[in-house]
XYZ file of C-alpha atoms in Angstrom:
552
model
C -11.615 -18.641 22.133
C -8.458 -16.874 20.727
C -8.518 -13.843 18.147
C -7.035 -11.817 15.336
C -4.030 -9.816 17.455
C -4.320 -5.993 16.051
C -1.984 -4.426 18.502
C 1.357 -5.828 20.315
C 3.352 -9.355 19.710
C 0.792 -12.127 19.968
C 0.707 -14.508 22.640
C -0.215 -18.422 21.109
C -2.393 -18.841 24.424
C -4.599 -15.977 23.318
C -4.427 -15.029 19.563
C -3.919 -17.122 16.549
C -0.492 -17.091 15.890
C 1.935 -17.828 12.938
C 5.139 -20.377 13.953
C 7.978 -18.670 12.735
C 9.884 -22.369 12.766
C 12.291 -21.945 9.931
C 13.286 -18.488 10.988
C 13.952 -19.001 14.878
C 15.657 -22.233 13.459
C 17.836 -19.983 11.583
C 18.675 -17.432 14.359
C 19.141 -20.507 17.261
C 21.796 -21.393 14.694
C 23.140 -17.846 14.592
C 23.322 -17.337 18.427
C 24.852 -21.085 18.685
C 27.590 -19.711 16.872
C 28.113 -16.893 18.970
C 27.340 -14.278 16.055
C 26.311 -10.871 15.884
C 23.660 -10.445 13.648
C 20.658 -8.130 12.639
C 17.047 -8.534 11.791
C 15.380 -5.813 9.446
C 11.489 -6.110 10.686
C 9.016 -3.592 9.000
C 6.204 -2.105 11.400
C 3.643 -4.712 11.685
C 5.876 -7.062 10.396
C 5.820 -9.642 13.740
C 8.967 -9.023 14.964
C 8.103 -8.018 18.366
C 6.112 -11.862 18.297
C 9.358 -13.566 16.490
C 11.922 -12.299 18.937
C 9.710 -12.925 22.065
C 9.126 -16.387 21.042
C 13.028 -17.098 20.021
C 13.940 -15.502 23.427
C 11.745 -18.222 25.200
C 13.535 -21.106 23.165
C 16.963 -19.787 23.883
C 15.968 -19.822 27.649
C 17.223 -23.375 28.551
C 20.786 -22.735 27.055
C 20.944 -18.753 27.908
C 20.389 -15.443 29.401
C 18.213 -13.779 27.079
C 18.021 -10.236 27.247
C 15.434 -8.019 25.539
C 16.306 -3.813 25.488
C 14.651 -1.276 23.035
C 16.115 2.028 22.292
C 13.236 3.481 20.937
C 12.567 6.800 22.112
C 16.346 7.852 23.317
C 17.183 9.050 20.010
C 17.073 12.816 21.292
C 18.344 11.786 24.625
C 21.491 13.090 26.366
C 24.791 11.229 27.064
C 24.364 10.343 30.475
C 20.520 9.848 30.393
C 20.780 7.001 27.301
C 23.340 5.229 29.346
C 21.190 5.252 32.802
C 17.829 4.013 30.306
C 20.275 1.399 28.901
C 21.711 -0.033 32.496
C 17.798 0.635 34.307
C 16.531 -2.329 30.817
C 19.464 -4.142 31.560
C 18.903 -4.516 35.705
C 15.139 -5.165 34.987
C 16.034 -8.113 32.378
C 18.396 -10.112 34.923
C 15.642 -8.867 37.718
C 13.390 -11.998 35.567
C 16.151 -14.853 36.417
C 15.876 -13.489 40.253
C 19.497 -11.409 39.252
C 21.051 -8.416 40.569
C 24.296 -6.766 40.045
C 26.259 -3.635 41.283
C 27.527 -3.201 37.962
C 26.390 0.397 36.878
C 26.342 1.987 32.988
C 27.782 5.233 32.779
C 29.883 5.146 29.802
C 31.530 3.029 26.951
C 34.392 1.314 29.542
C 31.145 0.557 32.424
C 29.348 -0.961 29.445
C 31.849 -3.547 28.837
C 32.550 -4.036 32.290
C 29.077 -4.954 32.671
C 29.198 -7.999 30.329
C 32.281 -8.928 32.029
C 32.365 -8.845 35.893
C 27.553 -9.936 35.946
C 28.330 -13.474 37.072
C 25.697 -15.973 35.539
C 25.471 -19.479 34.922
C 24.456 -19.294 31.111
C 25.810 -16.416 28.624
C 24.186 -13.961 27.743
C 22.067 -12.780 24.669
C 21.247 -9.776 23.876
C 18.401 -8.483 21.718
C 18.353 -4.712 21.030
C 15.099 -3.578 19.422
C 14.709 -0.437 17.699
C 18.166 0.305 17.427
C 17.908 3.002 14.932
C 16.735 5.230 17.897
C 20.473 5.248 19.439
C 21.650 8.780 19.763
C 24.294 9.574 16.807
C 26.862 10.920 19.136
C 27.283 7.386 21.380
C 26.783 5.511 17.963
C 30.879 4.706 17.172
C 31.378 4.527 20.911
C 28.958 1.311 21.307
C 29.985 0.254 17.855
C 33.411 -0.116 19.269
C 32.358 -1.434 22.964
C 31.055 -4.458 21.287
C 33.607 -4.649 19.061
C 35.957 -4.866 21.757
C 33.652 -7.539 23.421
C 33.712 -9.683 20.071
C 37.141 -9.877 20.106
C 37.369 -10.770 23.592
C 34.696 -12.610 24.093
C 36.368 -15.314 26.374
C 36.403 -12.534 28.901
C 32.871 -11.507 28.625
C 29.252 -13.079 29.450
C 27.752 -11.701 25.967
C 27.786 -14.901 24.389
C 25.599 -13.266 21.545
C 23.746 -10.028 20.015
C 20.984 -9.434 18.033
C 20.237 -5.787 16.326
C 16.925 -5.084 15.840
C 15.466 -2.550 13.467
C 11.817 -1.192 11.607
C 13.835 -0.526 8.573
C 17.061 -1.744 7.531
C 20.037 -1.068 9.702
C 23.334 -1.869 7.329
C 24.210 1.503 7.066
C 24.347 1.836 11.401
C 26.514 -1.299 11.480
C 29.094 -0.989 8.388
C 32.220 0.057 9.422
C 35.689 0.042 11.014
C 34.277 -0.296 14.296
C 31.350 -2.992 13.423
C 31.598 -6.423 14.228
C 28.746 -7.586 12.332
C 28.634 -9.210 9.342
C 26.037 -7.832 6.849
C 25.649 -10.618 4.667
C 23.911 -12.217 8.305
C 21.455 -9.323 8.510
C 17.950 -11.520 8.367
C 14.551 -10.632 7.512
C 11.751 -11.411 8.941
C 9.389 -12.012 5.770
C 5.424 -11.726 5.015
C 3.176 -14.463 5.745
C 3.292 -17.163 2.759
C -0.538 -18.056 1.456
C -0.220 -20.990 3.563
C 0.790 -19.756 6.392
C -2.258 -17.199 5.861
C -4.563 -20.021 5.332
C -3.086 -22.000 8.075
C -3.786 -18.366 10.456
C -7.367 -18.675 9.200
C -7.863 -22.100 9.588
C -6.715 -22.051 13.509
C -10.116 -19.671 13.428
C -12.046 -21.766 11.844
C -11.208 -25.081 13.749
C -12.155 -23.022 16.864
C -14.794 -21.069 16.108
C -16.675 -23.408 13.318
C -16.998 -20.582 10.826
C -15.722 -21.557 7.726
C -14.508 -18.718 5.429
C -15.155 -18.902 1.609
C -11.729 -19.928 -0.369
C -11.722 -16.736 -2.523
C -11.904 -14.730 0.668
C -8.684 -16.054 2.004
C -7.421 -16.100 -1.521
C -8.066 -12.622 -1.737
C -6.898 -11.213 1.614
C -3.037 -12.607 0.656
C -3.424 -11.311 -2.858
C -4.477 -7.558 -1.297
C -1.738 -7.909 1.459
C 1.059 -9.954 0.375
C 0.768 -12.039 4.034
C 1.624 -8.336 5.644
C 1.109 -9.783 9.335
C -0.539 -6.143 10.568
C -3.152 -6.323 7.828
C -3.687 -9.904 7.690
C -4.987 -9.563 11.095
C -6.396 -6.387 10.864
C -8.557 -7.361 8.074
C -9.333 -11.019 9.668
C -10.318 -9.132 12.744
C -13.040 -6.920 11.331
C -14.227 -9.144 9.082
C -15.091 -11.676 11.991
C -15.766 -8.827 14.548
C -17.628 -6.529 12.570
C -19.298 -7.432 9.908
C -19.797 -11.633 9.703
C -20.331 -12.081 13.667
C -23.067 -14.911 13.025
C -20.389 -17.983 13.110
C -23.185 -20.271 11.872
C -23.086 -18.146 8.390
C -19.586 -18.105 6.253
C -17.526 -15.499 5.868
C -18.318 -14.125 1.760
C -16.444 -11.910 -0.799
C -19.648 -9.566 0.140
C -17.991 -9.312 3.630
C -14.678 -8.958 2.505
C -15.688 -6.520 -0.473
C -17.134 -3.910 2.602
C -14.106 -4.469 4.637
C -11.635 -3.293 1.804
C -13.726 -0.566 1.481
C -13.139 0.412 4.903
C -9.863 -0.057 4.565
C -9.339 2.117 1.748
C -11.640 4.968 2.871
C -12.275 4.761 6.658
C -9.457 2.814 8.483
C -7.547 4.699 11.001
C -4.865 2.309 10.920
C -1.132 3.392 12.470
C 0.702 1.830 9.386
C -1.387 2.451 6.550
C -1.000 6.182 7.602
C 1.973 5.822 8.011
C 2.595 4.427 4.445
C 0.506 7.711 3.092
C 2.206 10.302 4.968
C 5.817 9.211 3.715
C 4.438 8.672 0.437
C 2.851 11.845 0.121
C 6.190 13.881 0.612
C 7.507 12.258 -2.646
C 4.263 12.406 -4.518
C 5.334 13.243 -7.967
C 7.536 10.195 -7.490
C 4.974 7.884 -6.353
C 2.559 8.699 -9.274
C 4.568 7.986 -11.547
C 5.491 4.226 -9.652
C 1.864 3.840 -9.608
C 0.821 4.577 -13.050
C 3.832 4.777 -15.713
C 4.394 1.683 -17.387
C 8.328 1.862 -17.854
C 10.116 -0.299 -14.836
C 11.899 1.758 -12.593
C 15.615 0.222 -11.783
C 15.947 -0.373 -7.738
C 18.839 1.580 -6.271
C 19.368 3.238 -2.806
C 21.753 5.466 -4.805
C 18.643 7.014 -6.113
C 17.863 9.082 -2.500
C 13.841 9.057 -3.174
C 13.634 5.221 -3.492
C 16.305 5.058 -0.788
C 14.175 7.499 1.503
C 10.778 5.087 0.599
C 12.750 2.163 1.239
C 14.165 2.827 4.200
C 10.542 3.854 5.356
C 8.738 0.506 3.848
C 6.593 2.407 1.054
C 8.434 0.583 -1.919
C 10.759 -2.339 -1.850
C 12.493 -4.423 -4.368
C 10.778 -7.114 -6.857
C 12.824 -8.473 -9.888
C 15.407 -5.591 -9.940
C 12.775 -2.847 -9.998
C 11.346 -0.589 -7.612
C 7.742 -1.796 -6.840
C 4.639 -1.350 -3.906
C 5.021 -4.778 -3.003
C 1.659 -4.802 -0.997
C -1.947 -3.923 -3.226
C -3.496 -2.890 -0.734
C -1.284 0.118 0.168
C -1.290 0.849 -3.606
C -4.846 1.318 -3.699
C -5.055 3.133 -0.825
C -2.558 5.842 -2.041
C -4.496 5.941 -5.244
C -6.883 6.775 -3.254
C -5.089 9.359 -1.041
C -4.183 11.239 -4.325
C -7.519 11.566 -5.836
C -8.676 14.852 -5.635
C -12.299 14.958 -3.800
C -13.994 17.170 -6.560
C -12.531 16.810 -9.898
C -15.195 19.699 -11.392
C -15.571 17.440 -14.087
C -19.229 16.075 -13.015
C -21.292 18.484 -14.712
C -19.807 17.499 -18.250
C -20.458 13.493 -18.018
C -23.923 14.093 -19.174
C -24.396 16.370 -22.520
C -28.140 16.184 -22.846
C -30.655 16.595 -20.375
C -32.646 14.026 -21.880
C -29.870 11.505 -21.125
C -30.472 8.630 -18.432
C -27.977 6.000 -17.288
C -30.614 3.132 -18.190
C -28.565 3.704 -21.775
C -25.595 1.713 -20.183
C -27.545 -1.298 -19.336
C -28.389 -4.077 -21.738
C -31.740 -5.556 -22.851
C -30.890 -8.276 -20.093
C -30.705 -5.418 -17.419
C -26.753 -6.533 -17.367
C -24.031 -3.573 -17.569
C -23.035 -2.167 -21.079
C -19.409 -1.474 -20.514
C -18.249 -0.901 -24.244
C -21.496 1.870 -24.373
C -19.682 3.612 -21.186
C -15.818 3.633 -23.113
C -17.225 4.953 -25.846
C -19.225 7.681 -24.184
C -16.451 8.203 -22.493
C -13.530 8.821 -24.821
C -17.268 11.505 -26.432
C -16.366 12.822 -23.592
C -12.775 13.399 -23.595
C -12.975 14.578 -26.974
C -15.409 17.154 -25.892
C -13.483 18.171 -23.238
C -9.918 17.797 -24.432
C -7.152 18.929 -22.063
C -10.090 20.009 -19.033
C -10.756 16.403 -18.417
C -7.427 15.830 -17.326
C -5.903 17.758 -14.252
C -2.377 17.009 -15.695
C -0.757 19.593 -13.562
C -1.055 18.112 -10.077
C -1.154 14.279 -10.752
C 1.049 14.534 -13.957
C 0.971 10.023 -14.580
C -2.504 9.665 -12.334
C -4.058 11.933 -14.447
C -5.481 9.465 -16.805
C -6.465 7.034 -14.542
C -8.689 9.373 -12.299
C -10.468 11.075 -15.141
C -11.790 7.541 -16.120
C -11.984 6.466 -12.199
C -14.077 9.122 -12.018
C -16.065 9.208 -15.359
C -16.790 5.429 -14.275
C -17.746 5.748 -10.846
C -20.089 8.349 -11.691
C -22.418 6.767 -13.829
C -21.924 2.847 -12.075
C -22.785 4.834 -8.454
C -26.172 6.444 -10.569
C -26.805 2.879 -11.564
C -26.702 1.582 -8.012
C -23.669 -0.878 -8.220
C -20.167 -0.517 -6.711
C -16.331 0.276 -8.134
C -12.982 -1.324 -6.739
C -9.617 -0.610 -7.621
C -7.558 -3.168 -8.348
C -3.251 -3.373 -8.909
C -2.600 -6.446 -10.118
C 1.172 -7.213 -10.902
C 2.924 -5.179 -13.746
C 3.991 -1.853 -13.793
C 1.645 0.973 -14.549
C -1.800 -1.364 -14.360
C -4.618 0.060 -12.551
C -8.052 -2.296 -12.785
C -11.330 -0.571 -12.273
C -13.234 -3.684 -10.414
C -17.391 -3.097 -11.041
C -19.925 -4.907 -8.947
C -22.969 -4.612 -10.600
C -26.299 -6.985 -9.761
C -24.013 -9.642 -8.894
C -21.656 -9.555 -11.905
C -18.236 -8.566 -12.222
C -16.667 -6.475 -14.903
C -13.091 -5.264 -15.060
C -11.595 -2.201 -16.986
C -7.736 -2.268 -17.361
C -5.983 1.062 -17.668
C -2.715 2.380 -19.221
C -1.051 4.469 -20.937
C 0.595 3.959 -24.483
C 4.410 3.591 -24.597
C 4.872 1.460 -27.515
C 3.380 -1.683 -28.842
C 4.774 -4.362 -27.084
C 3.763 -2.951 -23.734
C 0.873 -2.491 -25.621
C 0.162 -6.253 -26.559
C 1.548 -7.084 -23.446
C -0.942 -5.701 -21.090
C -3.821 -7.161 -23.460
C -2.369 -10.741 -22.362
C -1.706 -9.416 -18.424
C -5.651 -9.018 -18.794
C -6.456 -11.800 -20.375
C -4.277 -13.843 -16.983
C -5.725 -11.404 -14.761
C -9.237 -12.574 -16.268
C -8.830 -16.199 -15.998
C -7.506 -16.073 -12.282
C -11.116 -13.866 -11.445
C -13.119 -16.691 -13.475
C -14.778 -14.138 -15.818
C -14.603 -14.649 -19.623
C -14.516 -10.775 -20.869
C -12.538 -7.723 -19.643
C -12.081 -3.904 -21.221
C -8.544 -2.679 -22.176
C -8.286 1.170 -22.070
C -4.992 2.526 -23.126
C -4.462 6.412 -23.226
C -2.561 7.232 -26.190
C -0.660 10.400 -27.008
C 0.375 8.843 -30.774
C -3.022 7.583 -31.642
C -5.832 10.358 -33.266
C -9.112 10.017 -34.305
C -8.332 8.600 -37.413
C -7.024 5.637 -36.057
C -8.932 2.012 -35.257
C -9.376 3.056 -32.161
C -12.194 0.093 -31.185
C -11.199 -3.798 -31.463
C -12.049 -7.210 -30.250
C -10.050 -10.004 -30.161
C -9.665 -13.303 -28.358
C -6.953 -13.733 -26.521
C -5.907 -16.776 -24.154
C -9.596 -17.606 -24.588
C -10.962 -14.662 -23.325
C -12.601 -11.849 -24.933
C -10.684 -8.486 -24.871
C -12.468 -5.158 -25.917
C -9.814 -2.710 -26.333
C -10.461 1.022 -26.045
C -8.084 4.011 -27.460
C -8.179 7.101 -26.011
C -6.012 9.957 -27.971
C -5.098 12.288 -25.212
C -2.799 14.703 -27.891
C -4.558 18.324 -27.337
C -3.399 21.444 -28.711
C -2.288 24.013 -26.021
C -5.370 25.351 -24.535
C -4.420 28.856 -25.804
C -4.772 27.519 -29.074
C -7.406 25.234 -28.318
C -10.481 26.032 -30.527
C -13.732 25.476 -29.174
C -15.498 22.115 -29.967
C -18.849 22.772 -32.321
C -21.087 21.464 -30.014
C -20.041 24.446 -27.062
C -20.127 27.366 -29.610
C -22.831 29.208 -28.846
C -25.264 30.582 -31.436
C -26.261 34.308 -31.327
C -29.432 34.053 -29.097
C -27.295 31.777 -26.788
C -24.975 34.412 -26.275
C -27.960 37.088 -25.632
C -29.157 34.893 -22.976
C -25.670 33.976 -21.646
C -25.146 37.582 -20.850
C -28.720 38.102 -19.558
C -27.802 35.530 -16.948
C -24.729 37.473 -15.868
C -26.645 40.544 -15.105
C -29.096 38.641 -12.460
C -31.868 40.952 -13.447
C -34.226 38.059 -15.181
C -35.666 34.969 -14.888
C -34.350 31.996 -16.456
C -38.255 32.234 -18.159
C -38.148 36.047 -19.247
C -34.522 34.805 -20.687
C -36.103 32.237 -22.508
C -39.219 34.072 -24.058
C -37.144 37.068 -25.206
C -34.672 34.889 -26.593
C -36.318 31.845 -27.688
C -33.611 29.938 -26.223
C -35.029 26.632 -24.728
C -35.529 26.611 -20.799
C -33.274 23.183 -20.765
C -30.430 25.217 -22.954
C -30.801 28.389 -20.433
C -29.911 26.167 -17.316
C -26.899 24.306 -19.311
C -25.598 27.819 -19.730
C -26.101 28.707 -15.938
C -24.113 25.751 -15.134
C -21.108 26.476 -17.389
């Protein structure tokens, strides 16, 4: 039986493979013609799988001829031309081929093309070409110009550029004789051709997967070909290897987790480490609700691009695959926010408060508690100076998770499409609930996001969701609660004024003043010289009270 490739161009004989048809239609076409072209193929993307498989249908017309310069970019002269002719020799040593020719230099390089004697022309496929040295750059650039324009004297019939991010800025000039407007793309899977990857499994192996499974692995990648497998893999490999039982959301719910939390996986590092140089930038992508205009003017979103963090989606920059998204949400949350100590304000409190006479999960009694909270807290709930736009969405993350973790039940996040929206997915005895986040800009964003739920709702089946919006205009004297139905579903919406004085001028809320005996114990506690009991019985402060002020 095949499986899920995870490493390496797949082979059809031994891993369930997507067809790239239309696109090796595309570039057959292409080479027919005799262009030079260039393919921009993200990490993970297939390429390597795409241009092996269009090499072995341009076989019975051509020589096809497969080179990477990855690695040489620090190489010297003379070394990246002997790398270059060594690929070359082994290449035509696969059609039983030798030649004397020899690559030294620019002039041996075109000489090469011109005096190998072979019955078809020649194709050439360079992969990784953004690892050519800069200083033999315009000197290749204008070998193969000079072979384009005298083409009738050379065996390069064709030649394909290949590159992990896009390449227009290598090949635009004087010397180029490509023509950007060919650069192709090699895009994400389609749903069907994710369900049709799926379905080769199933057919062989008889274990069916549950719709919303598949449904949800393209929504979470996009049909990214990497994590499309990757995820397929360990769902089948790890965690559902009984193929008489079907593969469940339960399964795919502890795979993302892995994902998010565990994964050593080459790209999604890869995705975190670039995006963690231009942090302040990516917060605000991720949680400001304004749209961001794409440019490669603009040299962060140029630097992303060109590194395949963001891309472009309706004229706006944008994380184009969820599942990155949450996992950079999650790269940014700090591991101890210092904030746990403060969720509960009475020692008498329990969790069981947040459950319903039915035992089912009392998500307006946790919003509400919640903005207590914030209102208790003010500007301490919020570390505003290091994640600035993620602020707001990690004090509740974490506010949330708290209590839902005491209760024994699980929390997702979600980024479903629209700028600034961050979901807080709950799992609790079987049921799910979803909390939608943002911030306040002005009202039509406002109503807007309260009909983004209301979609987002109806696509996840569920008849209710929670609207939180953090609001710098709103105060307490505002409606700040409201219910309404909206596309047929109910929507709870929660304000949260986040307007706090500076904390210099802060005063101190009336529940954490302290009264006079308080403060007798508070210092007795800083000399270390009593028990929390001899505090209590000299003060008549309560035992409970004494240990609140230990903790504070």
């Amino acid at each position: 039986m095949r499986e899920f490739n995870t490493s390496g161009p797949c082979n059809p004989a031994l891993h369930y493979t997507v067809m790239r048809e239309a696109l090796i239609a595309e570039s057959q076409d292409l080479v027919k013609k005799g262009r030079y072209f260039t393919l921009f193929a993200p990490r993970q993307s297939g390429k390597t799988t795409f241009f092996q498989l269009l090499i072995e249908r341009l076989k019975e017309s051509y020589t096809p001829l497969w080179v990477t310069f990855e690695h040489l970019k620090a190489h010297r002269k003379e070394l990246f031309y002997k790398d270059f002719d060594e690929q070359l020799k082994e290449e035509l040593l696969k059609y039983d081929l030798k030649t004397t020719e020899r690559i030294t230099e620019p002039y041996s390089l075109a000489s090469f093309f011109k005096n190998t004697l072979l019955s078809k022309p020649i194709v050439l496929v360079i992969d990784e070409f953004e690892g050519i040295p800069d200083y033999v750059l315009s000197e290749v650039m204008h070998t193969f110009r000079k072979i384009y324009h005298k083409r009738e004297y050379h065996r390069l019939h064709s030649l394909l550029l290949v590159g992990v991010s896009t390449i227009a800025e290598l090949v635009i000039s004087s010397a180029s004789p490509f023509n950007i407007t060919e650069e192709l793309q090699i895009p994400y899977f389609t749903e069907e051709e994710v369900t049709s990857l799926i379905e080769q499994y199933v057919t062989e192996s008889g274990q069916p997967f549950e719709k919303d499974v598949i449904k949800t692995i393209y929504e979470n990648t996009k049909g990214q070909p990497g994590l499309v497998c990757a995820l397929c893999s360990y769902l089948v490999e790890k965690l559902a290897t009984d193929q008489c039982q079907p593969v469940t959301m339960e399964h795919y719910y502890k795979t993302q987790h892995h994902f998010l939390t565990e994964r050593f996986d080459k790209n999604i590092i890869n995705i975190v480490q670039k995006a963690r140089e231009k942090k302040s930038f990516m917060l605000k992508l991720l949680f400001d609700n304004e749209p961001m205009a794409f440019t490669v003017d603009n040299p962060d979103i140029a630097w992303l691009y060109a590194n395949g963090v963001v891309d472009k989606k309706d004229g706006n920059v944008d994380i184009l695959v969820p599942l990155y998204a949450k996992r950079l949400i999650n790269a940014f949350r700090p591991l101890i926010n210092g904030e746990t100590q403060y969720y509960i304000k009475s020692p008498n409190e329990t969790v069981n408060q947040y459950l319903t006479s039915d035992g089912e999960l009392n998500v307006n009694a946790l919003l509400t508690e919640y903005r207590a909270y914030v209102r208790r807290r003010g500007f301490r709930a919020f570390d505003t100076e290091h994640l600035k736009e993620g602020a707001w969405h990690y004090s509740l993350d974490g506010f949330i998770n708290f209590f839902i973790q005491c209760l024994g039940g699980q929390t997702f996040i979600e980024v479903p499409t629209g700028r600034g929206r961050t979901d807080i997915f709950i799992l609790y005895q079987n049921h799910k609930y979803i909390i939608e986040t943002k911030r306040f800009v002005n009202n039509y964003y406002f109503q807007q996001g309260k009909g983004q739920l209301a979609e987002y709702l109806q696509s996840e089946s569920l008849s209710e969701g929670y609207y939180v919006v953090f609001s710098k205009i709103h105060t307490e004297k505002d409606k700040l609660n409201s219910e309404e139905l909206i596309q047929g579903k109910q929507i709870h919406t929660h304000i949260i004024p986040i307007q706090f004085e500076q904390p210099s001028r802060v005063p101190v809320p009336e529940e954490l003043k302290l009264t006079e005996s308080e403060k007798i114990a508070s210092n007795m506690l800083k000399m270390e010289k009593f028990s929390i009991e001899q505090i209590s019985q000299a003060t008549g402060v309560s035992l409970d009270r004494i240990k609140q002020l230990d903790r504070s």
